[in-house]
PDB file of C-alpha atoms in Angstrom:
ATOM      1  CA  UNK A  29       1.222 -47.593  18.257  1.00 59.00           C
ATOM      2  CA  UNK A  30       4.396 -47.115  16.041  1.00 86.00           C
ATOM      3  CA  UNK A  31       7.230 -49.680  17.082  1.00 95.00           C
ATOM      4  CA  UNK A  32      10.880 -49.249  15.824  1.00 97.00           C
ATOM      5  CA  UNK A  33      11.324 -48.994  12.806  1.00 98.00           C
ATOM      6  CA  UNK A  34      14.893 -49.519  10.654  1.00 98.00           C
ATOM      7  CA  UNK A  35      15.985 -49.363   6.947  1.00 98.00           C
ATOM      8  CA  UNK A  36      17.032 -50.451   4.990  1.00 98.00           C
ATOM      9  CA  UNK A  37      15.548 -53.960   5.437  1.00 97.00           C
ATOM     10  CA  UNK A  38      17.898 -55.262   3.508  1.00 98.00           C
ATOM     11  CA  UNK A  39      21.306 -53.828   2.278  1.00 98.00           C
ATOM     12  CA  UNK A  40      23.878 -55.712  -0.397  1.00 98.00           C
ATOM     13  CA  UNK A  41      26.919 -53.478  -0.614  1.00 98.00           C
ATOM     14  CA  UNK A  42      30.752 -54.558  -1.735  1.00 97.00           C
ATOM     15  CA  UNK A  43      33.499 -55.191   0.489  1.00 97.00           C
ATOM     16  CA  UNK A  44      35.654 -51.891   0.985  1.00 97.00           C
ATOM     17  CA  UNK A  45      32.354 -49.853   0.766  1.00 98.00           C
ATOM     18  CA  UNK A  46      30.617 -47.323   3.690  1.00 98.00           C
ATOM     19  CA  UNK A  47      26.851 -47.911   4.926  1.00 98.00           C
ATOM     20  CA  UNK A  48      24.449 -45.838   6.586  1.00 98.00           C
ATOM     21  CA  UNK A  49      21.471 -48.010   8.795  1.00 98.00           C
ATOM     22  CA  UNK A  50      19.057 -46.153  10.214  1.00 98.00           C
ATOM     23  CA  UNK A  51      16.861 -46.519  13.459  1.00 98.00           C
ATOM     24  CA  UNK A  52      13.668 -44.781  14.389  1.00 98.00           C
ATOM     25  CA  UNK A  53      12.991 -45.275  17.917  1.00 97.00           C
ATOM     26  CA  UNK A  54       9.578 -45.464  19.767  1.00 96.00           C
ATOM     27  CA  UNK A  55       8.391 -41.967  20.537  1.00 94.00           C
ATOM     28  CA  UNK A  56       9.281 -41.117  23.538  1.00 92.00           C
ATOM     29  CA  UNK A  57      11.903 -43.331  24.220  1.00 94.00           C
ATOM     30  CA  UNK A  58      15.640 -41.467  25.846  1.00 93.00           C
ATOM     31  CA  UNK A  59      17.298 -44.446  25.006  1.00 94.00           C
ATOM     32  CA  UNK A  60      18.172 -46.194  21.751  1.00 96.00           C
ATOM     33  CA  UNK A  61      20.386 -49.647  21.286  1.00 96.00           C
ATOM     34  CA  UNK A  62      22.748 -50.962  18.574  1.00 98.00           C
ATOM     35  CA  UNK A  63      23.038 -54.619  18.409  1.00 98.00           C
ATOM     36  CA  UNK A  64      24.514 -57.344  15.961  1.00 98.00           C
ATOM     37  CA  UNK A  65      23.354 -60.570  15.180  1.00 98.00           C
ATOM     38  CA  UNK A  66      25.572 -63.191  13.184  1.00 96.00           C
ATOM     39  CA  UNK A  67      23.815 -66.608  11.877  1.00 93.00           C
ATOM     40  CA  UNK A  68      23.283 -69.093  14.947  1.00 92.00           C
ATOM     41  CA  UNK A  69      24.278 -66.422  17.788  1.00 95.00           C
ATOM     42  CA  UNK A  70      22.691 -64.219  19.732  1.00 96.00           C
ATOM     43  CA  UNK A  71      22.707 -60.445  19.536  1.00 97.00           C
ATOM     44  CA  UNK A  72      25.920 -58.397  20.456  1.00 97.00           C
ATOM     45  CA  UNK A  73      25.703 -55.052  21.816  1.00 96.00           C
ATOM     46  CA  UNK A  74      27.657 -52.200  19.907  1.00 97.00           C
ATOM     47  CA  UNK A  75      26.195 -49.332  21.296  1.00 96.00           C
ATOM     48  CA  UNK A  76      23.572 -47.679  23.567  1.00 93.00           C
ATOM     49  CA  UNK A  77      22.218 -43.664  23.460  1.00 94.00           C
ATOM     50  CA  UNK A  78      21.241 -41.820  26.115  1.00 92.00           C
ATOM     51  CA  UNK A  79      19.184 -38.823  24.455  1.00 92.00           C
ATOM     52  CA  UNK A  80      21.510 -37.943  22.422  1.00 93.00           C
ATOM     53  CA  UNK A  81      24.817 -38.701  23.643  1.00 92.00           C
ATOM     54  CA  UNK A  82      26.709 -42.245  23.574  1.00 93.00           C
ATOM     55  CA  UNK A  83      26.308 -43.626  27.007  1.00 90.00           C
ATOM     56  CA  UNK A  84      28.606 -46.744  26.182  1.00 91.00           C
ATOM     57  CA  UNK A  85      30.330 -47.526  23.348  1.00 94.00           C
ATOM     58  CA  UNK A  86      32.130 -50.574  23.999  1.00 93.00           C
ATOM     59  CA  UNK A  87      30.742 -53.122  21.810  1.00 94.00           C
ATOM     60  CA  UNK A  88      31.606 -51.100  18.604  1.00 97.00           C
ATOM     61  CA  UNK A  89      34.267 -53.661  17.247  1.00 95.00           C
ATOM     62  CA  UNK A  90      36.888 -51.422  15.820  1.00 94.00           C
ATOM     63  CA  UNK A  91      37.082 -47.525  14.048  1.00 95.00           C
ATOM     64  CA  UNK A  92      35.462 -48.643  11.307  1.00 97.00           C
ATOM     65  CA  UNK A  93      31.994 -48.433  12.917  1.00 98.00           C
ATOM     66  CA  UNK A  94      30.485 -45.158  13.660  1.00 97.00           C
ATOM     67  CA  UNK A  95      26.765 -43.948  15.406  1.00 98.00           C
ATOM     68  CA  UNK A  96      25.091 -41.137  15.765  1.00 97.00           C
ATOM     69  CA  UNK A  97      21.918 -39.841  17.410  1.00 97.00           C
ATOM     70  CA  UNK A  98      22.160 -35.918  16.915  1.00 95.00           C
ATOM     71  CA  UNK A  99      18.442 -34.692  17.746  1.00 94.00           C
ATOM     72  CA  UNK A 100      18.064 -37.582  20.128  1.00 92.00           C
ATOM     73  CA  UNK A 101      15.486 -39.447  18.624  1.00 95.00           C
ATOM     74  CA  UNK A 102      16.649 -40.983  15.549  1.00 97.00           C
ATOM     75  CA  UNK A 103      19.896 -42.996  15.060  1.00 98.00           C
ATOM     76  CA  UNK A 104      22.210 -43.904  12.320  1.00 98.00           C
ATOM     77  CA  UNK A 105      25.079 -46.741  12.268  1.00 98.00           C
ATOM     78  CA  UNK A 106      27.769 -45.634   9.905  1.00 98.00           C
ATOM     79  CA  UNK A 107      30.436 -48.487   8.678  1.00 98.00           C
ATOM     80  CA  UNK A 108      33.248 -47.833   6.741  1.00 98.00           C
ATOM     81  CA  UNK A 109      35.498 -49.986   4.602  1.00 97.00           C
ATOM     82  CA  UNK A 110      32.737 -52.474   4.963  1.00 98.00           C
ATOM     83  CA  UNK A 111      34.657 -56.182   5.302  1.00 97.00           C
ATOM     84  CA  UNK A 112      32.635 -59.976   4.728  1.00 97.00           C
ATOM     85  CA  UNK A 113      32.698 -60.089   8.582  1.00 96.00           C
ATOM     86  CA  UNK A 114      30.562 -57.333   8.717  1.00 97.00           C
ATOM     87  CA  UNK A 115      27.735 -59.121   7.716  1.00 98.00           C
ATOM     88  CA  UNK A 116      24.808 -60.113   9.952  1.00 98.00           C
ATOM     89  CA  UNK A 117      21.658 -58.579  11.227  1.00 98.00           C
ATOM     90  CA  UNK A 118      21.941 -55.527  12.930  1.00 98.00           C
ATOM     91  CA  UNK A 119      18.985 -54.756  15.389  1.00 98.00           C
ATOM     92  CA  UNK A 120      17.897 -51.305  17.059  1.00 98.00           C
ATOM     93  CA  UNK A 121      16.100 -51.344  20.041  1.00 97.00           C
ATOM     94  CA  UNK A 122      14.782 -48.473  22.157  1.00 95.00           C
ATOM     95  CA  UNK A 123      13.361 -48.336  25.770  1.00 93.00           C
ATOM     96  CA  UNK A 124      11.725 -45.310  27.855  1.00 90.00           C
ATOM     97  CA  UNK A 125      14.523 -45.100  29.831  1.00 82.00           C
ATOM     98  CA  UNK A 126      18.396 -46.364  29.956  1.00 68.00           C
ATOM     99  CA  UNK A 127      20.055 -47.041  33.491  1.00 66.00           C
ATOM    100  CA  UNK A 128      18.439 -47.402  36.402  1.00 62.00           C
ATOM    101  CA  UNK A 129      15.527 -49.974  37.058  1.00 61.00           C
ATOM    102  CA  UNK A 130      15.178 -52.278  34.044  1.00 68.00           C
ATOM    103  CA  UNK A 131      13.188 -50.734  31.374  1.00 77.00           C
ATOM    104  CA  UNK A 132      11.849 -53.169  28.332  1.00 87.00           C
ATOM    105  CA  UNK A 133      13.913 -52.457  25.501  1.00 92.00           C
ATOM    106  CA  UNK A 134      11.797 -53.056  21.792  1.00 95.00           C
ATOM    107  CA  UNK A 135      13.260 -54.308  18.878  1.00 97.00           C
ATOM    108  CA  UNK A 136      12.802 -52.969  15.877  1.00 97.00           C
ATOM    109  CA  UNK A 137      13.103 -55.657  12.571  1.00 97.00           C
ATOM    110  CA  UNK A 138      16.377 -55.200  11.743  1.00 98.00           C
ATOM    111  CA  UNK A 139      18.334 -54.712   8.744  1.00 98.00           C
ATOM    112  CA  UNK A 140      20.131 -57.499   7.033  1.00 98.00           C
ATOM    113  CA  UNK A 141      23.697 -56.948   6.160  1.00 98.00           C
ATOM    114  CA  UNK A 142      25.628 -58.433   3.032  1.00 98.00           C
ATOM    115  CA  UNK A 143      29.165 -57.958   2.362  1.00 98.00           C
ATOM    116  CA  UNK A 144      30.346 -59.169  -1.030  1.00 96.00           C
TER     117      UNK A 144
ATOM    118  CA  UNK B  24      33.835 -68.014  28.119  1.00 78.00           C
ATOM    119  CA  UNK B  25      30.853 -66.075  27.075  1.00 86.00           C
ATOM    120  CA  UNK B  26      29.348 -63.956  29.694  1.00 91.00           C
ATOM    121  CA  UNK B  27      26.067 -66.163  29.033  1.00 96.00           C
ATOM    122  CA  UNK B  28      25.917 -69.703  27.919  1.00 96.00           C
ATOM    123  CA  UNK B  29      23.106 -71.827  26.706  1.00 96.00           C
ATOM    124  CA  UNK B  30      23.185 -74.929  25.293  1.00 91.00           C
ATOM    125  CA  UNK B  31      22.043 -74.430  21.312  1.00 90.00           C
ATOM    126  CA  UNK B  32      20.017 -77.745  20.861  1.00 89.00           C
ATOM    127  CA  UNK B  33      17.851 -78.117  18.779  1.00 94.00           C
ATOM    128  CA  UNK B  34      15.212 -79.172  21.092  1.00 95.00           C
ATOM    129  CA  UNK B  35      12.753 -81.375  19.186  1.00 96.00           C
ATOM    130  CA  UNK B  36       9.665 -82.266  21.157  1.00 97.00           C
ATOM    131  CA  UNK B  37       6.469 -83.777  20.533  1.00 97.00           C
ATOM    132  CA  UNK B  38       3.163 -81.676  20.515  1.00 98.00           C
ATOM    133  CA  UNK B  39       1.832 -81.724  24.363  1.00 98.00           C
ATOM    134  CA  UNK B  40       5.973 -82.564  25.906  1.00 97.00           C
ATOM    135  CA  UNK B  41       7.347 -80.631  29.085  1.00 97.00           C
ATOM    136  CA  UNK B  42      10.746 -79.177  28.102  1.00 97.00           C
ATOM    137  CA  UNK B  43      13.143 -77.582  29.751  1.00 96.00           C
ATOM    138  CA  UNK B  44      15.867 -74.922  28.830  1.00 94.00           C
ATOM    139  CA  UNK B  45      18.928 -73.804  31.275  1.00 94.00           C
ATOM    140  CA  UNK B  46      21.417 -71.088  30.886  1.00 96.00           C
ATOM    141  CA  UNK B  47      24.125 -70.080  33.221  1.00 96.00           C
ATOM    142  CA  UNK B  48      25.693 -66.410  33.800  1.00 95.00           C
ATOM    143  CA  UNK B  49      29.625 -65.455  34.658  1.00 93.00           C
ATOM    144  CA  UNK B  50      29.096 -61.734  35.588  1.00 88.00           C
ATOM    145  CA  UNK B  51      27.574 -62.208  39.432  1.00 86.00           C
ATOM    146  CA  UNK B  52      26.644 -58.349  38.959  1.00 84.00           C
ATOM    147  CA  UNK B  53      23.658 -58.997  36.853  1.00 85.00           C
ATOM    148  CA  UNK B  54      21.046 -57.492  38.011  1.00 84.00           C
ATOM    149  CA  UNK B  55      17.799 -58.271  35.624  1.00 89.00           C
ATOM    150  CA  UNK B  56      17.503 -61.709  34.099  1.00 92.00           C
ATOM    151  CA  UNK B  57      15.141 -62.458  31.027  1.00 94.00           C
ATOM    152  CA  UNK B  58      14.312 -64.967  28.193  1.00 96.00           C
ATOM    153  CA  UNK B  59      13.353 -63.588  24.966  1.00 97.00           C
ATOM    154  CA  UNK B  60      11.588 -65.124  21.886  1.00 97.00           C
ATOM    155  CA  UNK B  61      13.212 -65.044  18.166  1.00 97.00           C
ATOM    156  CA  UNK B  62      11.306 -66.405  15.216  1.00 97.00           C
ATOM    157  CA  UNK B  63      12.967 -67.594  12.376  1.00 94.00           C
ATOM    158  CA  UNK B  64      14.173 -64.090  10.338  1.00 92.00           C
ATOM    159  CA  UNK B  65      12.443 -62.005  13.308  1.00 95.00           C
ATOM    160  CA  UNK B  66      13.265 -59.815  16.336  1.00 96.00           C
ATOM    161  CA  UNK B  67      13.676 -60.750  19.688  1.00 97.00           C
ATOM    162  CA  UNK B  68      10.378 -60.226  21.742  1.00 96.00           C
ATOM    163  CA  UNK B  69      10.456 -60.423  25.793  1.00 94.00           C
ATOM    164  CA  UNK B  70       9.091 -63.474  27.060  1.00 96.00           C
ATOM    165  CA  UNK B  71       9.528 -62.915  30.467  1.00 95.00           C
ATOM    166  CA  UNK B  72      11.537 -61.609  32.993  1.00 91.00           C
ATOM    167  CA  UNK B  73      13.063 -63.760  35.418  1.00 92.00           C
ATOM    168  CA  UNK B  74      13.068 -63.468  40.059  1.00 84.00           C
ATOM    169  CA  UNK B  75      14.843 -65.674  42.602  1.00 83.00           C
ATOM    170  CA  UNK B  76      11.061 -66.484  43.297  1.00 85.00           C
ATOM    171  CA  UNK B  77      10.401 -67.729  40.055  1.00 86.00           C
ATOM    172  CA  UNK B  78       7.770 -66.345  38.293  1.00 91.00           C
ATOM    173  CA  UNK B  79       4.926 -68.261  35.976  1.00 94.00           C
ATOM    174  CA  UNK B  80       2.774 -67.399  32.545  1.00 94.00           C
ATOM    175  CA  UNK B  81       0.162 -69.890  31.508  1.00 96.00           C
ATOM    176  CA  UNK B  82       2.602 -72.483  30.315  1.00 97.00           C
ATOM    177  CA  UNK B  83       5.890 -70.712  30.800  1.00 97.00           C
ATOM    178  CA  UNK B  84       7.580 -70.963  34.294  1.00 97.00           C
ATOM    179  CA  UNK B  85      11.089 -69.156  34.783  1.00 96.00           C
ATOM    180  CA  UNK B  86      13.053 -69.676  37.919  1.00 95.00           C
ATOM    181  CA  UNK B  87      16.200 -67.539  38.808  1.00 95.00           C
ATOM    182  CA  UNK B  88      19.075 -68.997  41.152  1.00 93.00           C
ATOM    183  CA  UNK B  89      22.056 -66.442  42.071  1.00 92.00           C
ATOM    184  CA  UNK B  90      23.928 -68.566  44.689  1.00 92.00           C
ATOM    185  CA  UNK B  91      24.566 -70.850  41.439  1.00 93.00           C
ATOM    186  CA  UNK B  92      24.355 -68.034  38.548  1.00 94.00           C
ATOM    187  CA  UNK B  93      21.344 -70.350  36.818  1.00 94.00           C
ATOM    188  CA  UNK B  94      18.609 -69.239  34.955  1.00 96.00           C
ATOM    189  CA  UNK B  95      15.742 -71.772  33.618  1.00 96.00           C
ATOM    190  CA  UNK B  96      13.048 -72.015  31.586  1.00 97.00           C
ATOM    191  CA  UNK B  97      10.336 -74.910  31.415  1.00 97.00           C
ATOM    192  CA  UNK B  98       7.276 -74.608  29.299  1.00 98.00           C
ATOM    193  CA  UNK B  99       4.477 -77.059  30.021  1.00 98.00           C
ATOM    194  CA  UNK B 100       2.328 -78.796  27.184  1.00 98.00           C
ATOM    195  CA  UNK B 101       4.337 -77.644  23.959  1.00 98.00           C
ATOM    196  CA  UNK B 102       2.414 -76.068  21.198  1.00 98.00           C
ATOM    197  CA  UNK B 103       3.625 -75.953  17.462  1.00 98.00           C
ATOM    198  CA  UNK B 104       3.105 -72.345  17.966  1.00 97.00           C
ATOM    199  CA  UNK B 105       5.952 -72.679  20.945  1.00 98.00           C
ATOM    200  CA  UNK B 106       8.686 -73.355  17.995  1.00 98.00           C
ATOM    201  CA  UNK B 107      11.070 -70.978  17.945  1.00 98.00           C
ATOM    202  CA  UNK B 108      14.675 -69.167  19.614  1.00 97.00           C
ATOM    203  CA  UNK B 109      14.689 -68.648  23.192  1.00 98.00           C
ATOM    204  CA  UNK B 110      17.474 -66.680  24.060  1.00 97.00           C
ATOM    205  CA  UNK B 111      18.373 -65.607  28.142  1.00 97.00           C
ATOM    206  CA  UNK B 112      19.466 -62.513  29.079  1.00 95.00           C
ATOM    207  CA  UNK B 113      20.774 -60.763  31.738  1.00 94.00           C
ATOM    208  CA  UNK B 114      21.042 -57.037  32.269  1.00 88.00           C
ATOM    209  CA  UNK B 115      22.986 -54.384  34.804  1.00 74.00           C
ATOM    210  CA  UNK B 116      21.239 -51.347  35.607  1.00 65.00           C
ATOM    211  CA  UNK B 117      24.207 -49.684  35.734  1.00 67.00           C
ATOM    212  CA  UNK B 118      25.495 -50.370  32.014  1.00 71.00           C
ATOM    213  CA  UNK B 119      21.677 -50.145  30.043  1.00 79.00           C
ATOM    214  CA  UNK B 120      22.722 -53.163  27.644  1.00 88.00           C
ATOM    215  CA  UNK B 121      21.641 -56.770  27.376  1.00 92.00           C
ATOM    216  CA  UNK B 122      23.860 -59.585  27.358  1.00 94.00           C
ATOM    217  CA  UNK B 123      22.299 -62.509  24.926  1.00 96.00           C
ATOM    218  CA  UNK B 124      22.916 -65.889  25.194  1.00 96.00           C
ATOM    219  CA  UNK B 125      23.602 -68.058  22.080  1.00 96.00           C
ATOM    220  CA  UNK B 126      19.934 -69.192  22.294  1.00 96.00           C
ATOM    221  CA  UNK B 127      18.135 -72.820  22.409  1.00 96.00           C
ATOM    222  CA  UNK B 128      16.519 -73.839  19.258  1.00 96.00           C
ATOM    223  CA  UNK B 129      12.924 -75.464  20.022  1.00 97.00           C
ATOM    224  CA  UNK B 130      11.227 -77.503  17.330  1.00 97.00           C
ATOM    225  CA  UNK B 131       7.912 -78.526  18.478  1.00 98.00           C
ATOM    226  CA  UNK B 132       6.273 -81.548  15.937  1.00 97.00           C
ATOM    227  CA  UNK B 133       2.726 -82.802  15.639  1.00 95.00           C
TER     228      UNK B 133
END
């Protein structure tokens, strides 16, 4: 079956600029995940759904970064003002359900972030 | 301190070697414990989950200890194929995220 899927892959934009990324979770799925990934690290959460509404928001790094999930399947990670140290890979991953027992959350490919 | 620490490497091993990855965690309310796969430019994929009873795959054994907040990973007769990012990560029901480590870089050669 379909996995999750994101675009852009790949997104060049100028610093000062505003991005949309968009996520399209497994069908089915209640719960959707915003990560980041710089070079050499590991992925940082920004931001998990559940359905539709933002079930924790903590990782988002300042009030420059924006999500939204409005119909509660697909997902879209808004930055504004886009700065160099917004650049990195930014992963979406989606599971059949959030809290509770784990549940395998999927990754979808990413997209690749380039601030000039 | 990061909430999960691994030591980056790079591990480079001969074709057939035993090798052995560790990670420890600093929030003792973890609740699910993991190591994911990344290949170069790819996503992470689940590997395995991780129990206090340890738990084995073919070649892959992970072993869980919360008295000392310890999380391993040994894989048995090292394929090229093995090469890759093994990242651990832990998980509380309660909060629906995963915490990654930095991940361990495994190079396997012929």
């Amino acid at each position: 079956g379909a996995g999750v899927s994101q675009t852009p892959s790949n997104k060049v934009t100028e610093k000062g600029k505003y991005v949309e990324l968009r996520c399209d979770p497994i069908s089915g799925h209640t719960a959707l995940y915003w990560y980041r990934q710089s070079l050499g690290q590991g992925p940082e959460f920004l931001i998990y759904f559940q359905g539709t509404g933002a079930a924790d928001d903590s990782g988002l790094p300042n009030d420059r970064f924006f999500a939204v999930r409005p119909e509660g399947s697909v997902s879209t990670l808004k930055i504004q003002r886009t700065e160099r140290g917004d650049s990195a890979v930014y992963l979406c991953a989606s599971s059949l359900t959030g809290r509770g027992s784990y549940n395998e959350q999927f990754f979808g490919p990413g997209t690749r972030l380039t601030v000039l | 301190r990061k909430e999960v620490e691994q030591d980056p490497g790079p591990f480079n091993v001969p074709e057939g070697a035993t090798v052995a990855f560790n990670c420890t965690y600093s929030n003792s309310a973890s609740q699910s414990f993991f190591w994911y796969r990344q290949d170069c430019r790819k996503e992470p994929k689940l590997l395995m989950s991780v129990y206090s009873s340890g738990n084995e795959d073919g070649r892959f054994t992970a072993q869980l200890n919360r008295a000392s907040q310890y999380i391993s990973l040994l894989i048995r007769d090292s394929k090229l194929s093995d090469s890759a990012t093994y990242l651990c990560v832990v998980n509380s029901w309660n909060t629906g995220k995963l915490i990654f480590g930095q991940g361990t870089t495994l190079q396997v050669k012929p």
